[in-house]
Tab-separated table of C-alpha atoms and ligand atoms in Angstrom:
chain	number	residue	atom	x	y	z
A	1	MET	CA	3.524	26.751	-2.975
A	2	THR	CA	4.078	23.642	-5.519
A	3	HIS	CA	0.998	22.030	-5.451
A	4	HIS	CA	1.697	18.058	-5.689
A	5	THR	CA	-0.099	15.045	-7.185
A	6	ALA	CA	0.543	11.576	-6.430
A	7	LEU	CA	0.954	10.913	-9.931
A	8	SER	CA	3.454	14.495	-10.383
A	9	VAL	CA	4.912	12.757	-6.708
A	10	ALA	CA	5.695	9.441	-8.780
A	11	GLN	CA	6.949	11.215	-11.906
A	12	GLU	CA	9.383	13.212	-10.044
A	13	GLN	CA	10.358	10.729	-8.697
A	14	LEU	CA	10.740	8.178	-11.477
A	15	LYS	CA	12.881	11.309	-13.195
A	16	LEU	CA	15.098	10.983	-10.387
A	17	ALA	CA	16.291	7.467	-10.648
A	18	VAL	CA	16.357	7.635	-14.639
A	19	GLU	CA	19.129	9.934	-14.023
A	20	LYS	CA	20.912	8.272	-11.418
A	21	LEU	CA	20.782	5.463	-13.217
A	22	ASP	CA	21.518	7.581	-16.416
A	23	LEU	CA	19.112	5.298	-18.293
A	24	ASP	CA	18.262	5.628	-21.833
A	25	LYS	CA	15.409	8.304	-22.679
A	26	GLY	CA	13.659	5.702	-24.330
A	27	ILE	CA	12.815	3.745	-21.671
A	28	HIS	CA	12.080	6.793	-19.275
A	29	ALA	CA	9.477	7.409	-22.082
A	30	ILE	CA	8.032	3.970	-21.518
A	31	LEU	CA	7.870	3.779	-17.949
A	32	ARG	CA	6.344	7.156	-17.773
A	33	LYS	CA	2.721	5.977	-18.457
A	34	PRO	CA	1.190	2.790	-18.126
A	35	LYS	CA	0.702	-0.164	-20.166
A	36	ARG	CA	-3.690	-0.034	-20.032
A	37	SER	CA	-5.852	2.268	-18.643
A	38	LEU	CA	-9.376	1.215	-18.322
A	39	MET	CA	-12.393	3.531	-17.392
A	40	VAL	CA	-15.384	2.028	-17.236
A	41	SER	CA	-18.592	3.156	-15.854
A	42	VAL	CA	-20.122	0.939	-13.019
A	43	THR	CA	-24.152	0.729	-13.025
A	44	ILE	CA	-25.918	-0.432	-10.286
A	45	LYS	CA	-29.266	-0.231	-8.620
A	46	MET	CA	-29.153	1.759	-5.285
A	47	ASP	CA	-31.531	0.411	-1.945
A	48	ASP	CA	-34.141	3.162	-3.217
A	49	GLY	CA	-34.768	1.996	-6.465
A	50	ASN	CA	-32.750	4.642	-8.067
A	51	ILE	CA	-29.547	4.026	-10.568
A	52	GLY	CA	-26.086	4.626	-9.211
A	53	VAL	CA	-23.358	5.198	-11.754
A	54	PHE	CA	-19.640	5.112	-10.577
A	55	ASP	CA	-16.452	6.008	-12.123
A	56	GLY	CA	-14.287	2.957	-12.057
A	57	ILE	CA	-10.664	2.363	-13.008
A	58	ARG	CA	-7.597	0.087	-13.475
A	59	VAL	CA	-4.702	0.998	-14.077
A	60	GLN	CA	-2.079	-1.814	-15.175
A	61	HIS	CA	1.574	-0.355	-15.342
A	62	TRP	CA	4.490	-2.574	-16.973
A	63	ASP	CA	4.222	-6.641	-16.436
A	64	VAL	CA	7.911	-7.525	-18.131
A	65	LYS	CA	7.928	-9.879	-15.548
A	66	GLY	CA	5.090	-11.436	-14.723
A	67	PRO	CA	1.290	-10.642	-14.277
A	68	PHE	CA	-0.637	-7.248	-13.296
A	69	LYS	CA	-1.228	-6.887	-8.983
A	70	GLY	CA	-2.532	-4.465	-7.112
A	71	GLY	CA	-4.852	-3.519	-5.016
A	72	ILE	CA	-8.438	-1.713	-5.806
A	73	ARG	CA	-9.296	1.460	-3.606
A	74	TYR	CA	-13.354	2.760	-2.993
A	75	HIS	CA	-12.979	6.225	-2.104
A	76	PRO	CA	-14.425	9.370	-3.545
A	77	ASP	CA	-11.223	11.763	-4.509
A	78	VAL	CA	-10.261	8.222	-6.378
A	79	THR	CA	-8.859	9.775	-9.928
A	80	ILE	CA	-7.119	8.370	-13.380
A	81	ASP	CA	-3.782	9.996	-11.695
A	82	ASP	CA	-3.905	8.556	-8.176
A	83	VAL	CA	-3.923	5.165	-9.490
A	84	THR	CA	-1.503	5.508	-12.258
A	85	ALA	CA	0.625	6.901	-9.908
A	86	LEU	CA	-0.148	4.107	-7.381
A	87	ALA	CA	0.419	1.463	-10.686
A	88	MET	CA	3.747	2.980	-10.689
A	89	TRP	CA	4.642	2.647	-7.329
A	90	MET	CA	3.216	-1.183	-7.539
A	91	THR	CA	5.814	-1.868	-9.983
A	92	TRP	CA	8.830	-0.760	-8.451
A	93	LYS	CA	7.585	-1.884	-5.022
A	94	CYS	CA	7.497	-5.414	-6.903
A	95	ALA	CA	11.209	-5.209	-8.276
A	96	ILE	CA	12.362	-4.502	-4.982
A	97	ALA	CA	10.487	-7.353	-3.665
A	98	ASP	CA	12.013	-9.605	-6.220
A	99	LEU	CA	8.575	-10.414	-7.067
A	100	PRO	CA	7.350	-12.145	-10.344
A	101	TYR	CA	4.961	-9.080	-10.551
A	102	GLY	CA	3.958	-6.428	-12.378
A	103	GLY	CA	2.278	-2.938	-10.681
A	104	ALA	CA	-1.974	-1.998	-10.988
A	105	LYS	CA	-3.870	-0.122	-8.937
A	106	GLY	CA	-7.486	0.173	-9.058
A	107	GLY	CA	-10.994	2.238	-7.674
A	108	ILE	CA	-13.793	3.188	-8.110
A	109	CYS	CA	-15.183	6.956	-7.373
A	110	CYS	CA	-17.780	6.181	-3.886
A	111	ASN	CA	-18.052	6.884	-0.395
A	112	PRO	CA	-18.678	3.381	0.575
A	113	LYS	CA	-19.322	4.918	4.057
A	114	GLU	CA	-22.658	5.876	2.670
A	115	MET	CA	-23.374	2.771	1.187
A	116	SER	CA	-24.997	-0.476	2.045
A	117	LYS	CA	-23.289	-4.269	2.289
A	118	ASN	CA	-25.669	-4.557	-0.661
A	119	GLU	CA	-24.918	-1.819	-2.796
A	120	LEU	CA	-20.989	-2.195	-2.373
A	121	GLU	CA	-21.316	-6.521	-3.290
A	122	ARG	CA	-23.351	-5.127	-6.569
A	123	LEU	CA	-20.816	-2.711	-7.552
A	124	THR	CA	-17.747	-4.625	-6.990
A	125	ARG	CA	-19.414	-7.205	-8.948
A	126	ARG	CA	-20.235	-5.336	-11.902
A	127	TYR	CA	-17.151	-3.804	-11.873
A	128	VAL	CA	-15.020	-7.173	-11.874
A	129	SER	CA	-17.624	-7.943	-15.120
A	130	LEU	CA	-16.595	-4.958	-16.821
A	131	ILE	CA	-13.243	-5.472	-16.482
A	132	PHE	CA	-12.668	-9.117	-16.485
A	133	ASN	CA	-11.549	-9.537	-19.650
A	134	TYR	CA	-8.535	-8.058	-18.293
A	135	LEU	CA	-8.095	-9.788	-15.221
A	136	GLY	CA	-7.029	-13.117	-13.940
A	137	PRO	CA	-4.781	-15.459	-12.199
A	138	HIS	CA	-1.705	-15.041	-15.183
A	139	ARG	CA	-3.091	-11.535	-16.235
A	140	ASP	CA	-3.970	-9.229	-13.018
A	141	ILE	CA	-3.826	-10.169	-9.531
A	142	PRO	CA	-6.023	-7.549	-7.820
A	143	ALA	CA	-5.721	-7.451	-3.636
A	144	PRO	CA	-7.216	-4.849	-0.831
A	145	ASP	CA	-6.981	-1.358	-0.443
A	146	VAL	CA	-8.126	2.047	1.219
A	147	TYR	CA	-11.909	1.101	1.982
A	148	THR	CA	-12.054	-2.485	0.344
A	149	ASN	CA	-11.384	-5.554	2.182
A	150	GLU	CA	-11.637	-9.395	2.903
A	151	GLN	CA	-15.543	-9.196	1.844
A	152	THR	CA	-14.638	-7.758	-0.953
A	153	MET	CA	-12.162	-9.480	-2.014
A	154	ALA	CA	-14.184	-12.620	-1.775
A	155	TRP	CA	-17.128	-11.208	-4.139
A	156	ILE	CA	-14.264	-10.682	-6.654
A	157	MET	CA	-13.512	-14.140	-6.609
A	158	ASP	CA	-16.769	-15.734	-6.814
A	159	THR	CA	-17.746	-12.975	-9.011
A	160	TYR	CA	-14.501	-14.204	-11.523
A	161	SER	CA	-15.012	-17.745	-10.772
A	162	GLN	CA	-19.373	-17.582	-12.054
A	163	LEU	CA	-18.081	-15.221	-15.380
A	164	LYS	CA	-14.996	-18.126	-15.467
A	165	GLY	CA	-17.910	-21.316	-14.667
A	166	TYR	CA	-15.275	-23.151	-12.403
A	167	SER	CA	-13.527	-21.484	-9.125
A	168	VAL	CA	-10.883	-19.558	-8.709
A	169	PRO	CA	-9.147	-18.499	-5.821
A	170	GLU	CA	-5.629	-17.420	-7.662
A	171	SER	CA	-7.529	-14.691	-9.172
A	172	VAL	CA	-7.093	-12.083	-6.347
A	173	THR	CA	-5.501	-12.118	-2.839
A	174	GLY	CA	-6.187	-10.651	0.251
A	175	LYS	CA	-9.164	-13.162	0.767
A	176	PRO	CA	-10.527	-14.772	3.690
A	177	VAL	CA	-8.684	-17.924	4.480
A	178	GLU	CA	-11.673	-19.743	4.309
A	179	ILE	CA	-12.169	-19.373	0.806
A	180	GLY	CA	-7.828	-19.763	0.317
A	181	GLY	CA	-6.631	-16.400	1.166
A	182	SER	CA	-3.294	-16.666	3.121
A	183	GLU	CA	-2.575	-16.942	7.269
A	184	GLY	CA	-0.752	-13.747	7.952
A	185	ARG	CA	-2.557	-11.677	4.677
A	186	MET	CA	-3.998	-9.460	7.639
A	187	CYS	CA	-1.158	-7.959	9.449
A	188	ALA	CA	1.143	-8.672	6.345
A	189	THR	CA	1.691	-4.562	5.548
A	190	SER	CA	2.462	-4.202	9.174
A	191	VAL	CA	4.236	-6.986	9.829
A	192	GLY	CA	6.765	-6.237	7.365
A	193	LEU	CA	6.309	-2.821	7.999
A	194	ALA	CA	7.578	-3.479	11.724
A	195	TYR	CA	10.334	-5.772	10.653
A	196	CYS	CA	11.977	-2.649	8.808
A	197	ILE	CA	11.533	-0.733	11.824
A	198	ARG	CA	13.075	-3.217	13.842
A	199	GLU	CA	16.492	-3.176	11.244
A	200	ALA	CA	16.642	1.093	11.209
A	201	ALA	CA	16.418	1.411	14.871
A	202	LYS	CA	19.598	-1.206	14.808
A	203	ILE	CA	21.309	1.856	12.428
A	204	VAL	CA	19.690	5.127	13.782
A	205	LYS	CA	20.767	3.319	17.388
A	206	ILE	CA	17.112	3.208	19.086
A	207	ASN	CA	16.282	0.632	21.438
A	208	LEU	CA	12.476	-0.729	20.310
A	209	LYS	CA	11.261	-1.417	23.979
A	210	ASN	CA	9.378	1.498	25.215
A	211	THR	CA	10.156	3.763	22.196
A	212	THR	CA	7.138	6.277	21.392
A	213	VAL	CA	5.028	5.641	17.842
A	214	ALA	CA	2.405	7.707	16.282
A	215	VAL	CA	0.404	6.272	13.588
A	216	GLN	CA	-1.840	8.001	10.726
A	217	GLY	CA	-4.752	5.736	10.080
A	218	TYR	CA	-6.376	3.645	12.157
A	219	GLY	CA	-7.683	0.766	9.323
A	220	ASN	CA	-5.850	-2.461	8.153
A	221	VAL	CA	-2.683	-1.383	7.809
A	222	GLY	CA	-2.688	2.002	11.134
A	223	TYR	CA	-4.651	-0.671	13.224
A	224	ASN	CA	-2.371	-3.931	12.873
A	225	ALA	CA	0.946	-1.394	12.873
A	226	ALA	CA	-0.231	-0.501	16.133
A	227	SER	CA	-0.612	-3.550	17.774
A	228	VAL	CA	2.601	-5.050	16.207
A	229	MET	CA	4.538	-2.329	17.566
A	230	HIS	CA	3.166	-2.409	21.363
A	231	ASN	CA	3.741	-6.456	21.097
A	232	LEU	CA	7.111	-5.378	20.634
A	233	GLY	CA	7.031	-3.274	24.013
A	234	CYS	CA	6.810	-0.026	22.168
A	235	LYS	CA	4.399	2.909	23.421
A	236	VAL	CA	2.051	4.326	20.743
A	237	VAL	CA	1.361	7.468	22.012
A	238	ALA	CA	-0.594	9.069	19.421
A	239	VAL	CA	-3.444	7.362	16.302
A	240	SER	CA	-5.793	9.243	13.713
A	241	ASP	CA	-8.431	8.158	11.193
A	242	SER	CA	-10.363	10.545	8.621
A	243	SER	CA	-11.897	12.365	11.425
A	244	GLY	CA	-8.951	13.426	13.359
A	245	GLY	CA	-6.525	11.939	16.193
A	246	ILE	CA	-6.097	10.952	19.795
A	247	TYR	CA	-3.188	11.775	22.063
A	248	CYS	CA	-1.991	9.640	25.462
A	249	PRO	CA	2.038	10.692	26.693
A	250	LYS	CA	1.161	7.439	28.838
A	251	GLY	CA	0.648	4.984	25.591
A	252	ILE	CA	-2.552	3.773	24.027
A	253	THR	CA	-3.987	0.033	24.236
A	254	PRO	CA	-4.637	-0.236	20.241
A	255	ASP	CA	-7.454	-3.006	20.800
A	256	ALA	CA	-9.114	-0.986	23.301
A	257	VAL	CA	-9.243	2.352	20.774
A	258	TYR	CA	-10.348	-0.448	17.601
A	259	ALA	CA	-13.455	-1.227	19.617
A	260	HIS	CA	-13.862	2.175	20.175
A	261	LYS	CA	-13.684	2.842	16.768
A	262	LYS	CA	-15.809	0.089	15.522
A	263	LYS	CA	-18.198	1.430	18.363
A	264	THR	CA	-18.226	5.192	18.167
A	265	GLY	CA	-17.157	5.259	14.174
A	266	SER	CA	-13.874	7.082	14.923
A	267	VAL	CA	-11.007	7.030	17.472
A	268	ILE	CA	-11.646	10.125	18.727
A	269	ASN	CA	-13.026	11.335	22.049
A	270	MET	CA	-11.466	8.499	23.455
A	271	LYS	CA	-11.226	7.784	27.102
A	272	ASN	CA	-8.051	9.496	28.772
A	273	CYS	CA	-6.671	10.925	26.051
A	274	THR	CA	-6.374	14.282	23.984
A	275	ASN	CA	-7.783	14.568	20.880
A	276	MET	CA	-5.773	16.382	18.124
A	277	THR	CA	-5.873	16.918	13.821
A	278	ASN	CA	-4.245	14.855	11.504
A	279	GLU	CA	-1.304	17.592	11.108
A	280	GLU	CA	-0.430	17.549	14.537
A	281	LEU	CA	-0.146	14.217	15.047
A	282	LEU	CA	2.044	14.171	11.945
A	283	GLN	CA	4.677	16.565	14.492
A	284	THR	CA	3.717	14.686	17.621
A	285	LYS	CA	6.734	14.095	20.110
A	286	CYS	CA	7.702	10.347	19.195
A	287	ASP	CA	10.428	8.144	18.078
A	288	VAL	CA	8.532	6.594	15.273
A	289	LEU	CA	5.980	7.761	12.928
A	290	ILE	CA	3.811	5.528	10.720
A	291	PRO	CA	1.567	7.494	8.180
A	292	ALA	CA	-1.051	4.585	6.880
A	293	ALA	CA	-3.252	6.303	5.315
A	294	LEU	CA	-3.250	8.396	2.068
A	295	GLN	CA	-1.091	9.935	-0.115
A	296	ASN	CA	0.760	13.618	0.359
A	297	GLN	CA	0.055	13.900	3.939
A	298	ILE	CA	4.167	15.448	4.773
A	299	THR	CA	4.331	18.110	2.957
A	300	LYS	CA	7.361	20.694	2.746
A	301	ASP	CA	5.258	22.452	5.815
A	302	VAL	CA	4.882	19.830	8.049
A	303	ALA	CA	8.265	18.005	7.656
A	304	ASP	CA	9.641	20.666	9.515
A	305	LYS	CA	8.143	19.737	12.339
A	306	VAL	CA	8.558	15.812	12.076
A	307	LYS	CA	10.342	14.805	15.375
A	308	ALA	CA	10.392	11.084	15.160
A	309	LYS	CA	13.981	9.813	14.255
A	310	ILE	CA	12.064	6.926	11.877
A	311	VAL	CA	9.597	7.641	9.783
A	312	ALA	CA	8.187	3.988	8.194
A	313	GLU	CA	5.462	4.591	5.209
A	314	GLY	CA	2.864	2.610	6.014
A	315	ALA	CA	0.617	4.297	3.088
A	316	ASN	CA	1.326	4.910	-0.364
A	317	GLY	CA	2.645	8.075	-1.009
A	318	PRO	CA	2.721	10.060	1.747
A	319	THR	CA	5.501	12.179	1.916
A	320	THR	CA	5.816	14.994	-1.120
A	321	PRO	CA	9.475	15.198	-2.604
A	322	GLU	CA	10.499	18.744	-1.106
A	323	ALA	CA	9.235	16.678	2.368
A	324	ASP	CA	12.158	13.713	1.655
A	325	ARG	CA	14.431	16.488	1.297
A	326	ILE	CA	13.989	18.502	4.460
A	327	LEU	CA	13.102	15.037	6.508
A	328	ASP	CA	16.789	13.559	4.724
A	329	GLU	CA	18.841	17.149	5.772
A	330	LYS	CA	17.302	16.366	9.195
A	331	GLY	CA	18.665	13.311	9.713
A	332	THR	CA	15.264	11.309	9.849
A	333	CYS	CA	15.790	7.569	8.687
A	334	LEU	CA	12.343	7.480	5.819
A	335	ILE	CA	12.228	4.044	5.307
A	336	PRO	CA	9.974	4.854	1.823
A	337	ASP	CA	6.496	3.374	1.085
A	338	ILE	CA	8.038	1.039	-2.223
A	339	LEU	CA	10.162	-0.951	0.672
A	340	ALA	CA	8.074	-0.132	3.856
A	341	ASN	CA	5.075	-1.970	3.154
A	342	SER	CA	5.816	-4.637	0.841
A	343	GLY	CA	4.795	-6.907	2.588
A	344	GLY	CA	1.267	-6.859	2.092
A	345	VAL	CA	1.950	-7.737	-1.617
A	346	THR	CA	4.683	-10.114	-0.678
A	347	VAL	CA	2.164	-12.391	1.284
A	348	SER	CA	-0.311	-12.073	-1.311
A	349	TYR	CA	2.575	-13.269	-3.337
A	350	PHE	CA	2.333	-16.040	-0.818
A	351	GLU	CA	-1.452	-16.102	-1.045
A	352	TRP	CA	-1.260	-16.830	-5.258
A	353	VAL	CA	1.608	-19.818	-4.982
A	354	GLN	CA	-0.669	-21.544	-2.090
A	355	ASN	CA	-3.839	-21.511	-4.585
A	356	LEU	CA	-1.724	-22.228	-7.783
A	357	THR	CA	-0.324	-25.417	-5.733
A	358	ARG	CA	-3.156	-25.902	-3.571
A	359	GLU	CA	-1.363	-25.929	-0.514
A	360	HIS	CA	-2.031	-24.123	2.855
A	361	TRP	CA	0.977	-22.445	5.240
A	362	THR	CA	1.502	-22.135	8.182
A	363	LEU	CA	1.429	-18.579	10.049
A	364	LYS	CA	5.043	-19.462	11.047
A	365	GLU	CA	5.849	-20.018	7.519
A	366	VAL	CA	4.309	-17.309	6.270
A	367	ASN	CA	5.930	-14.940	8.294
A	368	GLY	CA	9.093	-16.688	8.481
A	369	LYS	CA	9.287	-16.212	4.516
A	370	LEU	CA	8.152	-12.950	4.972
A	371	GLU	CA	11.122	-11.748	7.113
A	372	LYS	CA	13.248	-12.914	5.133
A	373	LYS	CA	12.451	-11.564	2.228
A	374	ILE	CA	11.473	-8.729	3.518
A	375	THR	CA	15.003	-7.946	5.575
A	376	LYS	CA	17.212	-8.758	2.561
A	377	SER	CA	15.292	-6.380	0.433
A	378	PHE	CA	15.308	-3.449	3.381
A	379	TYR	CA	19.832	-4.647	3.165
A	380	ASP	CA	19.437	-4.041	-1.002
A	381	VAL	CA	18.281	-0.909	-0.439
A	382	GLN	CA	20.544	0.423	2.170
A	383	LYS	CA	23.780	-0.509	0.994
A	384	LEU	CA	22.754	0.921	-2.552
A	385	ALA	CA	21.973	4.079	-0.020
A	386	LYS	CA	25.318	3.778	0.981
A	387	GLU	CA	27.584	3.294	-2.389
A	388	GLU	CA	25.198	6.749	-3.668
A	389	GLU	CA	25.485	8.265	-0.574
A	390	SER	CA	21.636	8.831	-0.696
A	391	ASP	CA	18.767	8.667	0.689
A	392	MET	CA	16.259	5.527	1.118
A	393	ARG	CA	14.116	6.729	-1.123
A	394	THR	CA	16.682	7.243	-3.587
A	395	ALA	CA	17.969	3.876	-3.326
A	396	ALA	CA	14.925	2.031	-3.001
A	397	LEU	CA	13.662	3.814	-6.877
A	398	MET	CA	16.897	3.272	-8.316
A	399	LEU	CA	16.974	-0.553	-7.510
A	400	GLY	CA	13.482	-1.130	-8.395
A	401	VAL	CA	13.281	1.554	-11.479
A	402	GLY	CA	17.112	-0.367	-12.422
A	403	ARG	CA	15.444	-3.396	-12.413
A	404	ILE	CA	12.276	-3.286	-14.345
A	405	ALA	CA	14.216	-1.012	-17.058
A	406	SER	CA	17.331	-4.025	-17.355
A	407	ALA	CA	13.959	-6.585	-18.375
A	408	ILE	CA	11.865	-4.392	-20.661
A	409	ALA	CA	15.996	-3.991	-22.144
A	410	THR	CA	16.706	-7.733	-21.971
A	411	LEU	CA	13.032	-9.005	-23.729
A	412	GLY	CA	13.478	-6.146	-26.257
A	413	LEU	CA	10.352	-4.894	-28.050
A	414	TRP	CA	7.626	-6.514	-29.966
A	415	PRO	CA	6.842	-5.920	-32.822
B	501	LIG	P1	-8.243	1.201	5.497
B	501	LIG	O1	-9.154	1.343	4.151
B	501	LIG	O2	-8.358	0.045	6.308
B	501	LIG	O3	-7.982	2.274	6.076
B	501	LIG	C1	-7.466	3.360	5.874
B	501	LIG	C2	-7.265	4.641	7.376
B	501	LIG	O4	-7.445	6.147	6.657
B	501	LIG	C3	-8.917	4.593	8.136
B	501	LIG	O5	-8.200	4.534	9.655
B	501	LIG	C4	-9.569	5.832	7.873
B	501	LIG	O6	-10.493	6.400	8.403
B	501	LIG	C5	-8.138	6.683	7.478
B	501	LIG	N1	-8.300	7.967	6.805
B	501	LIG	C6	-8.577	7.914	6.013
B	501	LIG	N2	-8.565	9.214	5.248
B	501	LIG	C7	-7.225	9.888	6.321
B	501	LIG	C8	-7.086	11.234	6.448
B	501	LIG	N3	-7.258	12.093	5.382
B	501	LIG	N4	-6.039	11.516	7.645
B	501	LIG	C9	-6.050	10.646	8.008
B	501	LIG	N5	-6.791	9.279	8.178
B	501	LIG	C10	-7.578	9.053	6.953
B	501	LIG	O7	-6.700	0.867	4.431
B	501	LIG	P2	-5.548	0.331	4.629
B	501	LIG	O8	-5.739	-0.983	3.267
B	501	LIG	O9	-5.362	0.458	5.996
B	501	LIG	O10	-4.388	1.539	3.697
B	501	LIG	C11	-3.830	2.460	4.131
B	501	LIG	C12	-2.904	2.715	3.272
B	501	LIG	O11	-1.704	1.515	3.245
B	501	LIG	C13	-2.798	3.306	2.016
B	501	LIG	O12	-2.166	4.508	1.497
B	501	LIG	C14	-2.406	2.201	1.191
B	501	LIG	O13	-2.290	2.219	-0.313
B	501	LIG	C15	-1.883	1.427	2.052
B	501	LIG	N6	-1.592	0.173	1.629
B	501	LIG	C16	-2.738	-0.797	1.835
B	501	LIG	C17	-1.793	-2.806	2.012
B	501	LIG	C18	-2.989	-3.303	2.400
B	501	LIG	O14	-2.528	-4.720	2.273
B	501	LIG	N7	-3.731	-2.731	3.249
B	501	LIG	C19	-0.887	-2.637	1.781
B	501	LIG	C20	0.264	-1.803	0.999
B	501	LIG	C21	0.049	-0.065	1.086
């Protein structure tokens, strides 16, 4: 059995795009590696008086189109290889969405579930102080990812601003609205995902009303995706989190499950639902499957049993290359991560623009611009997939990698 890491998947995808685009091997060599990788030791005082030492990472892939941009993940399994893969995907994602950014990603290897709010604050501030010289609104702009949230972004903004000596809201996105966050940022990834699903539904000819949906992961992306799809008239029949999943053929009410998770710590053991494993969730009978947790979930063993007509990747890297091929052969419409979840970075870009111009847009304006932008990207990818007779993943990679390769060629190398 092939063992995949996020980085091996990202490298294989890049190779595929390079071959399809017939790119120069020098350009391939450039894009295989990040421009800069920072590894720092984040040392903090724990609540019990002991010293905690955590590995902190920030990887900046390529920035030929503008400053680096990417989320920060707090997770016990975070590795430099995973963060590098996530940074590469950010580069292609920003290029597909036509945003003036390069890809980056950060992470701290820690278990936030076992840490207090005060410890997480000290961890965040110390981490920012260690990579401070490489951050900034024109250098690298962080955002939330797994187990980081609006509060984390507020601490990042405050630490950056304190070290600068003046308030710099444009140094980070995904922060609370009261300190310069954008309307709609919290739900943006899921709203963007829903716009993509809406267009894909037209292609596979299914009516979204009464369409059944299963969602893996019930955090920012998963919960909001379940809510948005529910509001569109779909029936959300299964959801899960790190403790397991639940199934309810009559459909769940996303807010009720959210309240249950808040109270008990997980979606499992919800009234009128049957518990199931995460693997079973991916194989649930449904029309739309939304993986919105971690990478490497739909493997070749699972892909065979996926019943959904549309797989919309809310998570980054949830599907392995072999699983991609199996889904494609089965005729599943897979909307790849670098397109499907680009609503998050798109509204992060809107937030940065609003901060730089000291403006504040309404939710209607934000969602209107998001809809226009992501729908255009969807059809850019769709058109290329048709021309190339390829799946949407290959087309999306060709579009993203191609745009970056062409920018590198135009800029040239210095010295
Ligand atoms: P989050 O921390 O808000 O939620 C993560 C969820 O995944 C939690 O419900 C957690 O219980 C669940 N989970 C963790 N491990 C799991 C496992 N092994 N099996 C099933 N569920 C598991 O994180 P998020 O921001 O919603 O991010 C989820 C995914 O979406 C990640 O892949 C992230 O990179 C991607 N993403 C996030 C954004 C964003 O704006 N937040 C944007 C684009 C992509």
